[in-house]
Coordinates of C-alpha atoms and ligand atoms in Angstrom, one line a residue:
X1 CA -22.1 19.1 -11.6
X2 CA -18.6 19.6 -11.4
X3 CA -16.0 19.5 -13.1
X4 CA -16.4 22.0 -16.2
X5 CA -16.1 20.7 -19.6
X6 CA -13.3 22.6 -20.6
X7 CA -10.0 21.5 -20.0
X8 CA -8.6 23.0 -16.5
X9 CA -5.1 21.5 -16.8
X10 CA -2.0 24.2 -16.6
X11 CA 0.3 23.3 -18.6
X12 CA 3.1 23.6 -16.2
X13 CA 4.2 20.0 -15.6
X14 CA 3.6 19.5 -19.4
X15 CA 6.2 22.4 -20.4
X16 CA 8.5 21.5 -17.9
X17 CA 9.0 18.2 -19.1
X18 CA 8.3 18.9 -22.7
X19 CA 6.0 16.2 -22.1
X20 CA 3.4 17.0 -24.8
X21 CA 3.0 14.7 -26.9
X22 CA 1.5 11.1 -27.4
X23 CA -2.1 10.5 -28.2
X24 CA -4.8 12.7 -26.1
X25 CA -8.0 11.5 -24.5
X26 CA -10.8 13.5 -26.2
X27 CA -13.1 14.9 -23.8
X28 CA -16.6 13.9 -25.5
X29 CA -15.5 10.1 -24.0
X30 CA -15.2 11.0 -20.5
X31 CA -17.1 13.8 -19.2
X32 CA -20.8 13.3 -20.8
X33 CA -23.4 13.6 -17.4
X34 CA -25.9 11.8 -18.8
X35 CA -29.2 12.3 -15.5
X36 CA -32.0 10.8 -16.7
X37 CA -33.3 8.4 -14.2
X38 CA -32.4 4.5 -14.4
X39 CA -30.2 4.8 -17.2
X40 CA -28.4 7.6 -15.1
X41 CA -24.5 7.7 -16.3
X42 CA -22.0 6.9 -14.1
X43 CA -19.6 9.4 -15.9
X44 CA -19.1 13.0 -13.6
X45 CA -20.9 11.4 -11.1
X46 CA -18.2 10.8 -8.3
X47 CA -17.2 13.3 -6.1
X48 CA -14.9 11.3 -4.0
X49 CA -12.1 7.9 -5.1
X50 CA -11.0 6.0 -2.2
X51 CA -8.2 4.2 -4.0
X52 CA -7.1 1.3 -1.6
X53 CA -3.9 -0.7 -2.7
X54 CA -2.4 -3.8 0.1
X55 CA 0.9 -4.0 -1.7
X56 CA 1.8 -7.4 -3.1
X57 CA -1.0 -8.8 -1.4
X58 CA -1.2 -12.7 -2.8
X59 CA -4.6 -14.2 -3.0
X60 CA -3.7 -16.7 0.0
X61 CA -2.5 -13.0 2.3
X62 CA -6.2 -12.3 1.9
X63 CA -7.3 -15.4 2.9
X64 CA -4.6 -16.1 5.5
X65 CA -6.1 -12.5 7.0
X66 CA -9.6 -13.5 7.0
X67 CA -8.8 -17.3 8.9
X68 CA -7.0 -15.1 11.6
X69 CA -9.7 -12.4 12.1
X70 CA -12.6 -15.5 12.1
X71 CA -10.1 -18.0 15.0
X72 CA -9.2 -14.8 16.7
X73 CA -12.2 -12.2 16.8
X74 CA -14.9 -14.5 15.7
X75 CA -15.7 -12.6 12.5
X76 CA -14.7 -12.2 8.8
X77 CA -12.1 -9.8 7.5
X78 CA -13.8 -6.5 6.6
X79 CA -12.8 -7.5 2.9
X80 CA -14.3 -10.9 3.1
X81 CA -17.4 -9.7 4.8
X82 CA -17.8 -7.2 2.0
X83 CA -18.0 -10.4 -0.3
X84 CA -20.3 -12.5 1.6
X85 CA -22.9 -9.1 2.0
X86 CA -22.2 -8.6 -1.9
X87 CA -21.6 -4.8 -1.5
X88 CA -18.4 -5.5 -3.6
X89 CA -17.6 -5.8 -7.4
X90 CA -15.3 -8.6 -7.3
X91 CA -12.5 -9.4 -10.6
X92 CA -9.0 -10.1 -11.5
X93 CA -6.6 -7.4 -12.6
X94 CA -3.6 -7.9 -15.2
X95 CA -0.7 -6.0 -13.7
X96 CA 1.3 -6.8 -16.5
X97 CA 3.6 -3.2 -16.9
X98 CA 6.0 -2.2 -20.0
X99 CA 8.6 -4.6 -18.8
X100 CA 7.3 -7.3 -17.1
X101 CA 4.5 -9.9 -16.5
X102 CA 5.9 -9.5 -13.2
X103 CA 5.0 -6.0 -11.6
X104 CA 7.2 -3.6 -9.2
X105 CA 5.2 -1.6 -7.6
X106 CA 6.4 1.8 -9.1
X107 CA 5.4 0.8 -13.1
X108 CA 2.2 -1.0 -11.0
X109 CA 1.3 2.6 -9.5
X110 CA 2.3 4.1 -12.3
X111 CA -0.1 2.1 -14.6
X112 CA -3.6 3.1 -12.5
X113 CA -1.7 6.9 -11.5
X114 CA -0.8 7.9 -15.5
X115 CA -2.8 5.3 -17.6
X116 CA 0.5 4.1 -19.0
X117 CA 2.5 0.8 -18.5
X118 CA 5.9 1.5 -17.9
X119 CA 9.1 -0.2 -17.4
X120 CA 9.7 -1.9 -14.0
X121 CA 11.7 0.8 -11.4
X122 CA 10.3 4.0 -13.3
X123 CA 7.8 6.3 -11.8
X124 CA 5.4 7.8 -14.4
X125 CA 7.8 8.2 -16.9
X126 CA 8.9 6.4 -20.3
X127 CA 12.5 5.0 -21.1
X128 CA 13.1 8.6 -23.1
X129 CA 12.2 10.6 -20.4
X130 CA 9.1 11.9 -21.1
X131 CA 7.4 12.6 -18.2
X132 CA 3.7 11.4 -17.5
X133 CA 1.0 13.6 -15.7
X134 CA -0.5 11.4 -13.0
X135 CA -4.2 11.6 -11.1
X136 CA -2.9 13.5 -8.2
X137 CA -1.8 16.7 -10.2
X138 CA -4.7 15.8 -13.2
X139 CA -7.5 15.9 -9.9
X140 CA -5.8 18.9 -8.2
X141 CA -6.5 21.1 -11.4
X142 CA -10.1 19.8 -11.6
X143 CA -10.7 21.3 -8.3
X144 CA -10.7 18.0 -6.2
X145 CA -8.5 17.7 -2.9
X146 CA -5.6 15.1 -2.9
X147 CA -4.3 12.8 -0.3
X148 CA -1.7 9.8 -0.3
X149 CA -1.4 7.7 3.1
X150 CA 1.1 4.5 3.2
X151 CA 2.8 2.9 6.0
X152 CA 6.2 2.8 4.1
X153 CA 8.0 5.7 3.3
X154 CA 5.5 8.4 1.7
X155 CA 8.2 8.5 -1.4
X156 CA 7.7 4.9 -1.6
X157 CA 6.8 3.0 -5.1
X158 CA 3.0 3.0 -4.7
X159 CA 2.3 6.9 -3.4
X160 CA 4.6 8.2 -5.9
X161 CA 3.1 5.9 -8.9
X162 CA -0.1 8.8 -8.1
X163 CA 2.0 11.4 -8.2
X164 CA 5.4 11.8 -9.0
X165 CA 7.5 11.3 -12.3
X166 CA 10.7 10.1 -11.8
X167 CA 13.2 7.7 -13.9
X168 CA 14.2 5.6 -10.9
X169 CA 11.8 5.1 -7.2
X170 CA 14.9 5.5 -5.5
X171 CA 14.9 9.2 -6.4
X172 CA 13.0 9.6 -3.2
X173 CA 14.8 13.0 -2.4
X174 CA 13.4 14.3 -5.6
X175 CA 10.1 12.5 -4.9
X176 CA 9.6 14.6 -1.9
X177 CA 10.4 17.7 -3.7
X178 CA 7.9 16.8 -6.5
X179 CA 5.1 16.7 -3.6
X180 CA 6.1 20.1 -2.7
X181 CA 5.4 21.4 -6.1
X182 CA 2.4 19.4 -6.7
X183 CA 0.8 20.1 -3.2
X184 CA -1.2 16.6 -2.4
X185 CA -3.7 18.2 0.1
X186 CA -2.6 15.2 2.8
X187 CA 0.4 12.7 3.0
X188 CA 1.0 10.6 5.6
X189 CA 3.7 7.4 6.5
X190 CA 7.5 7.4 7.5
X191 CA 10.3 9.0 5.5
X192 CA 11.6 11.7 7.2
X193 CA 15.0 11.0 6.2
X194 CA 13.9 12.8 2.5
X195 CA 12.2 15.7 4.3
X196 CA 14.6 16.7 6.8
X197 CA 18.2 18.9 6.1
X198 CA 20.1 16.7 7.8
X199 CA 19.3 14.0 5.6
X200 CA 18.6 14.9 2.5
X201 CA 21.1 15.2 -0.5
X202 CA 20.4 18.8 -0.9
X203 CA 20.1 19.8 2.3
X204 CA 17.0 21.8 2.1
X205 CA 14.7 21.3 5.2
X206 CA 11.3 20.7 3.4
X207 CA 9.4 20.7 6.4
X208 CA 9.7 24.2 6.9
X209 CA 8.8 24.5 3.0
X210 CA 5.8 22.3 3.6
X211 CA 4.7 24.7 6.4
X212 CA 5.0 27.9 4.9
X213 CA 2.9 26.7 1.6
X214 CA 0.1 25.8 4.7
X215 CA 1.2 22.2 5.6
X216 CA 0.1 21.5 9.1
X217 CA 3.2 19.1 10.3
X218 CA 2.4 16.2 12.5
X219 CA 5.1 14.2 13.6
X220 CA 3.2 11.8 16.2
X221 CA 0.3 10.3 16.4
X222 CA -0.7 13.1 19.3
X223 CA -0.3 15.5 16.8
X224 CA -3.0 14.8 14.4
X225 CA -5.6 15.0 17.5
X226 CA -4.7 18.5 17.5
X227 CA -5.9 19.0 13.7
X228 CA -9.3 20.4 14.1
X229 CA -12.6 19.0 11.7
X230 CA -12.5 21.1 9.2
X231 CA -10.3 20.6 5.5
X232 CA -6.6 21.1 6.5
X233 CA -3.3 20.6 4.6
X234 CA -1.3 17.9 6.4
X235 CA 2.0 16.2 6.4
X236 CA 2.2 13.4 8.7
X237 CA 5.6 11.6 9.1
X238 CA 6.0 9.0 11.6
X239 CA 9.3 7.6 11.1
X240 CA 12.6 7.7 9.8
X241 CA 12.0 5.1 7.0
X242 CA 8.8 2.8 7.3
X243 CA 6.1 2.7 9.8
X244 CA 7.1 -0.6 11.6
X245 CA 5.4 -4.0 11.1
X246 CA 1.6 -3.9 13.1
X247 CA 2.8 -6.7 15.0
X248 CA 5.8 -4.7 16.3
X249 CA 3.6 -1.7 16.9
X250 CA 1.0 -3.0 19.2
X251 CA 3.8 -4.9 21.2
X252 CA 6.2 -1.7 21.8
X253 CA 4.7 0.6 23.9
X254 CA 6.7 3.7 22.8
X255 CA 5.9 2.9 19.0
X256 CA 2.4 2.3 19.7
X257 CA 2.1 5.9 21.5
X258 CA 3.6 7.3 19.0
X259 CA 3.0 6.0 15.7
X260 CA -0.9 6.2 14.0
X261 CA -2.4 3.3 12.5
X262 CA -3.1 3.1 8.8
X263 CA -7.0 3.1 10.4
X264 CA -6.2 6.0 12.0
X265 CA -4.7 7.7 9.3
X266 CA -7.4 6.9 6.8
X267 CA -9.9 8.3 9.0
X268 CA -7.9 11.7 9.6
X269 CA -7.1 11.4 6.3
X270 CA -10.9 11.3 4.9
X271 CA -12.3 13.9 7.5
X272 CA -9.8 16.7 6.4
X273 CA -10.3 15.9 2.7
X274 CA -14.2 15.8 2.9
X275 CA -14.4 19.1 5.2
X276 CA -13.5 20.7 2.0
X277 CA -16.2 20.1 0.5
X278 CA -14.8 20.0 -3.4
X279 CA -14.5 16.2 -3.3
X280 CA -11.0 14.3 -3.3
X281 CA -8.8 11.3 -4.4
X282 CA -7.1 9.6 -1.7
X283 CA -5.1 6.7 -2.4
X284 CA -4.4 4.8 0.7
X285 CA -1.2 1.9 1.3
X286 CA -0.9 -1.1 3.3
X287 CA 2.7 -1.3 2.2
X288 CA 4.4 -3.5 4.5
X289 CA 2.1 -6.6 3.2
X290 CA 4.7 -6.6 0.8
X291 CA 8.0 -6.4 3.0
X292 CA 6.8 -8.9 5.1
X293 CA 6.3 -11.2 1.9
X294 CA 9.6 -11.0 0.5
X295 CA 10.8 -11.6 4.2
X296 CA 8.5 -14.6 4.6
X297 CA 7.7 -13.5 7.6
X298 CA 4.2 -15.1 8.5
X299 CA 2.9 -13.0 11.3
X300 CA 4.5 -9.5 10.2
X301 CA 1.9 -10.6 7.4
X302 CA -1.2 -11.3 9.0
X303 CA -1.3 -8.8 11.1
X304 CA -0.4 -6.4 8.5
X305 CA -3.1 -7.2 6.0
X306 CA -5.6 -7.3 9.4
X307 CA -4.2 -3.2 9.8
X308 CA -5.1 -2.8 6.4
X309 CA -8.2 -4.5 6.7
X310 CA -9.0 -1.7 9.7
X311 CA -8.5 0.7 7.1
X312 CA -10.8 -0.7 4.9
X313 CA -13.5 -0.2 7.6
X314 CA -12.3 3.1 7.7
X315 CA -13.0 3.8 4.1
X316 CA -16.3 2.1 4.0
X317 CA -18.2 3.4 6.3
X318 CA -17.4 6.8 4.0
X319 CA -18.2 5.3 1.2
X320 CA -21.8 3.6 3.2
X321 CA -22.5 7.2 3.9
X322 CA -21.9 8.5 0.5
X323 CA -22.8 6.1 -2.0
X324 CA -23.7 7.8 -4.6
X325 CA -20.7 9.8 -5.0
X326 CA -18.0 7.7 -3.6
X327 CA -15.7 5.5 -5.9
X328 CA -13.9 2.9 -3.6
X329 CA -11.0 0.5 -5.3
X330 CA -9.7 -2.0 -2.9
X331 CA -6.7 -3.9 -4.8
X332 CA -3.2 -4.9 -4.8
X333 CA -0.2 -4.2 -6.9
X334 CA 1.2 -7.7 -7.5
X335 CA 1.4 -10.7 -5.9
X336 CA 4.3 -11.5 -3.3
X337 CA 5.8 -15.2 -2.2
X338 CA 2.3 -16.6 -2.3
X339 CA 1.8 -17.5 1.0
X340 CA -0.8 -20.3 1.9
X341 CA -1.7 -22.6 4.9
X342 CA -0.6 -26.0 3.9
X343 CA -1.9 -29.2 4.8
X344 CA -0.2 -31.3 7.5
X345 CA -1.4 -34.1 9.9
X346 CA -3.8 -36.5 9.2
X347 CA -6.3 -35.3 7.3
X348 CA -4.4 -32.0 7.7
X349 CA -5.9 -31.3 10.5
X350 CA -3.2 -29.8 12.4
X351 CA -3.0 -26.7 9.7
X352 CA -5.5 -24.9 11.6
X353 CA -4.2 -25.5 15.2
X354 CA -0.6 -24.7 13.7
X355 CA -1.8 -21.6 12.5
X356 CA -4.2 -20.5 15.5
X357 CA -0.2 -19.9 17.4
X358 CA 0.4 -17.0 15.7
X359 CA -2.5 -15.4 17.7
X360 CA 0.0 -14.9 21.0
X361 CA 3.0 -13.7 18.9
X362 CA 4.7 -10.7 20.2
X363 CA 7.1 -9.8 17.8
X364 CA 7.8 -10.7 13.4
X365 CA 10.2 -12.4 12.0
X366 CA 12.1 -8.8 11.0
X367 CA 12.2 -8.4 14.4
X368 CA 13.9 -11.7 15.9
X369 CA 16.6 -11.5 12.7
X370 CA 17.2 -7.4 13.8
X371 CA 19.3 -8.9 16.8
X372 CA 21.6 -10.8 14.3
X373 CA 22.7 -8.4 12.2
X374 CA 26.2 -7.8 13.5
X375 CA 27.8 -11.6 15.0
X376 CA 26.2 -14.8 13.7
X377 CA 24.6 -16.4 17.3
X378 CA 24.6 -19.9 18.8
X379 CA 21.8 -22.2 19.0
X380 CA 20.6 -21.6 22.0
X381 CA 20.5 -18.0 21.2
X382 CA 18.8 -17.9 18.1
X383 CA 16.2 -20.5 20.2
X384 CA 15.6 -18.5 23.2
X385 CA 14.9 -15.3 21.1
X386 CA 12.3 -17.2 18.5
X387 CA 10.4 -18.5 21.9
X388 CA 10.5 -15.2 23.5
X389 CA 8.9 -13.3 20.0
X390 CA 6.5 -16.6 19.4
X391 CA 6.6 -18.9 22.1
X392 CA 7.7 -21.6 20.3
X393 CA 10.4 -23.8 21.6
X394 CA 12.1 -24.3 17.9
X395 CA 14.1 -27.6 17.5
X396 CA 17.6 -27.5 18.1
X397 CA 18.1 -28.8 14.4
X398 CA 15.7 -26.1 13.1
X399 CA 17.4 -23.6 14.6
X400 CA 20.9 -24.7 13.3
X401 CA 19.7 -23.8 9.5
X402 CA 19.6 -20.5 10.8
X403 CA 22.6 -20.0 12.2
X404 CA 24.6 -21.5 9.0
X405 CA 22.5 -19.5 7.0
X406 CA 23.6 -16.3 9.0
X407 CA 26.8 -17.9 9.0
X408 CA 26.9 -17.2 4.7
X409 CA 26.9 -20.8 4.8
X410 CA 24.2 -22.6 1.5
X411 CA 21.2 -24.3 3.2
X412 CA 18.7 -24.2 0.5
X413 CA 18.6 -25.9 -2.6
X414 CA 16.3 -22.8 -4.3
X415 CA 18.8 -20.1 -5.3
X416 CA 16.4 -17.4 -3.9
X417 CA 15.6 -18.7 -0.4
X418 CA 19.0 -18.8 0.1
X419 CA 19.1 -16.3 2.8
X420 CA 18.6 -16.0 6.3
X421 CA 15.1 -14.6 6.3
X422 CA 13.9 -17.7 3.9
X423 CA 15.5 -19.9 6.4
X424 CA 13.4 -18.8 9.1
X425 CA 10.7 -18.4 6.9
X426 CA 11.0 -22.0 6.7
X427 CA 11.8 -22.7 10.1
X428 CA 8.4 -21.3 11.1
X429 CA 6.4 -22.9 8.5
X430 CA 7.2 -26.5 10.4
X431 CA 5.0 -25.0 13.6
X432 CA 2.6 -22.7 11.8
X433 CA 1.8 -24.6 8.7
X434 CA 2.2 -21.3 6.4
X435 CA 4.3 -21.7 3.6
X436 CA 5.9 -19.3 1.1
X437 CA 7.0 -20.3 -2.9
X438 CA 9.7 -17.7 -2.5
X439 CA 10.5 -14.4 -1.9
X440 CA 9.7 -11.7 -4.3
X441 CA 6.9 -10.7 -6.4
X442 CA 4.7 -12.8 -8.4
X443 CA 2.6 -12.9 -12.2
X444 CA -0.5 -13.6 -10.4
X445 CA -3.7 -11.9 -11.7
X446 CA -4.7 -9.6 -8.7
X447 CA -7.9 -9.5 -6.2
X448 CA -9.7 -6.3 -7.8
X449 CA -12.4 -4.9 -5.5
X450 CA -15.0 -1.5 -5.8
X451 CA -17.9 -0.3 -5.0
X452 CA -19.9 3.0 -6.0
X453 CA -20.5 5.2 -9.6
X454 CA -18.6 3.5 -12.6
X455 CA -17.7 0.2 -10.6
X456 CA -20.2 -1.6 -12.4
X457 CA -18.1 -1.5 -15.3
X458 CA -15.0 -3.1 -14.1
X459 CA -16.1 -7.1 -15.4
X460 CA -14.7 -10.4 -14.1
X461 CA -10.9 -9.3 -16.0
X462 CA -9.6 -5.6 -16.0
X463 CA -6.4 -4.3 -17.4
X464 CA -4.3 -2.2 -14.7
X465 CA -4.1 0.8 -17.0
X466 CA -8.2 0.7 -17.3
X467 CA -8.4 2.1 -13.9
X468 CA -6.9 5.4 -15.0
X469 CA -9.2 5.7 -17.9
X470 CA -12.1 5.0 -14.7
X471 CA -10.7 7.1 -12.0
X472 CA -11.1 10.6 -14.6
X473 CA -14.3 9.5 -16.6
X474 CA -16.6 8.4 -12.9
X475 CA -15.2 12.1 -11.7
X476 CA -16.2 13.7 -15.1
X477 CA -12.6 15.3 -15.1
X478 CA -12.3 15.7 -19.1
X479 CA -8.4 15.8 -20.3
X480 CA -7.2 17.1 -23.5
X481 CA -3.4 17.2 -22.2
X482 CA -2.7 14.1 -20.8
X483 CA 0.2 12.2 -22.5
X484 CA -0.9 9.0 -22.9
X485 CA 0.8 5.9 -25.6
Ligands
ZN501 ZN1 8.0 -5.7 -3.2

C-alpha cells in the first residue's frame, strides 16, 4: 500500500519560498492503514480523488439544472439522481476564508488546495508572503499523477487554489509559469494568452517549454482524439481566455468543432491519468456557473451547470468502477446571485411554463449584450436581437431599461444591479420566472457532495479547510513539511 511512511516531500518549493515554518501535520494522524476487515480504515486507502468544484454554484443553480434536465430530457440531473439512489454523502460546507464570510474563489481553492484560509484574491499564500504548498505538488511527490481541467482560463482562481502560490489570481502569467515547474500531469481550459510569446509579459513561449519537459499540446478538440490510451502528459488550451458559455458552444458550429466539452475533457482527462497506473488527483471546474451568475444570465446558467452535470457522469462512472479506491468530492466554492424560479400566476403556475422557454434558446445573455459594446442601440434593436437569441418578443417598455442602462443612465434602485447585464437580467426574469438577489458572490453554506474511502466522515457541516486534512489522510500521503497555521 502506497504511499511510504516517510516523508517524500523535496524541499524545493519550501526553500524557495522560505516557507518552512508554521505548525506540521505529524504523520502518525494521517497515514496509519489500518486492514482488518469491517473496521477496515479509510486512511491510505484511496488511490484516486476526483475533486469536482461548479464555481459559485447557489443551491437554487442546482435545482434550476435538475427542473431543466427533468422538462427537457425527462430525467434528473446526474447530481440529483445521485441523491435520490443515495450513492452520495450529502452536507453543507463553511467557505468562510481569512477575510471573508464571503468567499473568492482563489482563498476558496486555496482553503481545500493548502488546508489554510487565506485572505480573499490570494492564491496559497499568507498576507507576509509565505508561501503555502498545495495538493497538486504535495500528491506529485507521493508518486500520484496530477491533473486540473476548468472551462475558464486554466490560471483561473479555482485550478490555481490546487496548485499555485501567488499574492494576487491575476498573476496569471506567473501562474502558468508555476505549472511549468510543478508539472500537473494534465491541464486543460482556455488561457492561451498566458502561454503564448506574443502575449505574455515575459515573452517566453511556454508551449514549447511545456513540450520539451513531455507535454503533448492540444489546441482543438481534434487534437486530443489523437492522444493514444495510455498515461500521457497533456496541455489542452482551447481558447484565448475562457471556454465560451455551453449555450453558445452548441449553437456555433465553428466553436462546437472546435472546442471540447468539460465531459469530454474529464474523460480524456481520467483515462490518461489512470493509464499510469500510480493513482491521481484531478480537480475538475465548471467555472462559467459563476460568470454567468454575476451576469444574471439565466440560460448561460443552466446549461452550464447541465455541462457540468455531464461531467459529473463522467467522473462517476470512474468512480462506479473503482469504488474502493476512488475519492469523489462534488462541491462548489461559494454561492453566486442566488438564482431561483419565482412564483407568478395564479397559484404560480406559470413559473414552470415560463421557465420550460429557455429550452429553445440559442444564445446567453453575454452573448445578446456582446453586440452593444461599442454604440448604445435603439429599441427595436435591442428587441429584434433578444428574439432572435430567445424567441421572445420583449416589451417595448422592457427593452427601454436596457437601452438607458447601456445608455450610463440609473434604472435600478439596488446600487449593484445597476448595470446593463442586471437590467437584462431583469428583463428576462418577467418571461422566464428566474430571478437573481444580485450579482456577486454570496455567504451561503455550500452543497458538499462525495462518495468513496474517508467520505463517510464528512458529517451534515464541514469546514472548507477539513477537505485538505481528507484529500492527504484517505490517500495515506503522510506530511511532515507542510506549512500549515
Ligand atoms: Zn465569481
Amino acid at each position: 500500500m502506497e504511499p511510504k511512511n516517510k516523508s517524500q516531500f523535496n524541499r524545493r518549493d519550501f526553500l524557495k519560498t522560505g516557507a518552512l515554518s508554521g505548525l506540521f501535520l505529524g504523520t502518525a494522524g494521517l497515514a496509519s492503514c489500518a486492514t482488518n476487515g469491517s473496521q477496515r480504515s479509510y486512511k491510505g486507502r484511496v488511490k484516486n480523488i476526483i475533486f469536482m468544484v461548479s464555481d459559485g454554484m447557489s443551491h437554487g443553480t442546482l435545482q434550476l439544472a435538475d427542473l431543466m434536465r427533468r422538462r427537457k430530457e425527462g430525467r434528473a440531473s446526474e447530481w440529483i439522481r445521485l441523491y435520490e439512489e443515495n450513492k452520495l454523502n450529502r452536507g453543507l460546507m463553511d467557505m468562510t476564508t481569512g477575510s471573508s464570510n464571503v468567499p473568492d474563489s482563489a482563498a476558496a481553492a486555496s482553503s481545500w488546495g493548502s488546508g489554510v484560509r487565506i485572505t480573499n484574491g490570494s492564491v496559497n499564500m499568507m498576507d507576509d508572503g509565505t508561501a503555502l504548498n498545495s495538493v497538486v505538488p504535495i500528491f506529485r511527490d507521493a508518486g500520484r499523477k496530477t491533473g486540473l481541467v476548468t472551462t475558464t482560463r486554466i490560471t483561473h482562481a479555482t485550478p490555481a487554489g490546487f496548485c499555485a502560490s501567488v499574492q494576487s489570481r491575476g498573476m496569471e502569467d506567473e501562474i502558468a509559469q508555476q505549472y511549468l515547474e510543478r508539472q500537473p500531469d494534465v491541464l486543460m481550459g482556455g488561457g492561451h494568452v498566458h502561454f503564448d510569446a506574443s502575449t505574455r509579459g515575459d515573452g517566453r513561449d511556454l508551449y514549447t517549454k511545456f513540450a520539451d519537459t513531455g507535454y503533448k499540446i492540444a489546441r482543438k478538440k481534434a487534437d486530443l482524439a489523437g492522444i493514444g490510451n495510455g498515461f500521457q502528459k497533456i496541455l489542452g488550451i482551447f481558447a484565448d481566455h475562457h471556454l465560451p458559455y455551453t449555450l453558445d458552444h452548441v449553437n456555433t458550429p465553428d466553436l462546437l468543432e472546435n472546442v471540447p466539452t468539460l465531459a469530454e475533457m474529464t474523460k480524456q482527462a481520467i483515462e490518461s491519468l489512470h493509464a499510469s497506473g500510480s493513482g491521481f488527483l484531478l480537480q475538475v471546474e465548471g467555472g462559467r456557473v459563476d460568470h454567468a451568475a454575476h451576469g444574471m444570465d439565466a440560460s448561460g446558467l443552466v446549461y452550464d451547470q447541465i455541462a457540468f452535470d455531464d461531467a459529473i457522469e463522467e467522473a462517476f462512472k470512474f468512480y462506479e468502477a473503482h469504488p474502493d479506491e476512488t475519492l469523489l468530492i462534488i462541491t462548489t466554492d461559494h454561492g453566486n446571485a442566488n438564482p431561483g424560479l419565482n412564483g407568478v400566476g395564479s397559484g404560480y403556475s406559470d413559473s414552470v411554463p415560463n421557465f420550460d422557454k429557455i429550452q429553445t434558446f440559442k444564445h446567453t445573455n453575454n452573448w445578446v449584450l456582446s453586440e452593444f459594446r461599442d454604440t448604445v442601440p435603439s429599441i427595436s434593436q435591442i428587441r429584434e436581437r433578444i428574439e432572435y437569441a430567445t424567441g421572445i418578443d420583449v416589451s417595448s417598455e422592457h427593452a427601454d431599461f436596457l437601452r438607458r442602462a447601456l445608455n450610463n443612465e440609473r434604472v435600478a434602485a439596488y446600487d449593484m444591479r445597476n448595470r446593463p447585464w442586471a437590467t437584462l437580467g431583469e428583463i428576462m426574469s418577467n418571461y422566464i420566472s428566474v430571478a437573481f438577489v444580485g450579482t456577486a458572490h454570496t455567504a451561503d453554506y455550500v452543497e458538499l457532495a462525495s462518495a468513496g474511502p474517508g467520505s463517510e466522515t464528512l458529517g451534515p457541516f464541514t469546514k472548507n479547510t477539513d477537505l485538505f486534512n481528507l484529500m492527504l489522510s484517505a490517500a495515506g500521503i503522510s506530511v511532515s513539511e507542510v506549512t500549515q497555521v
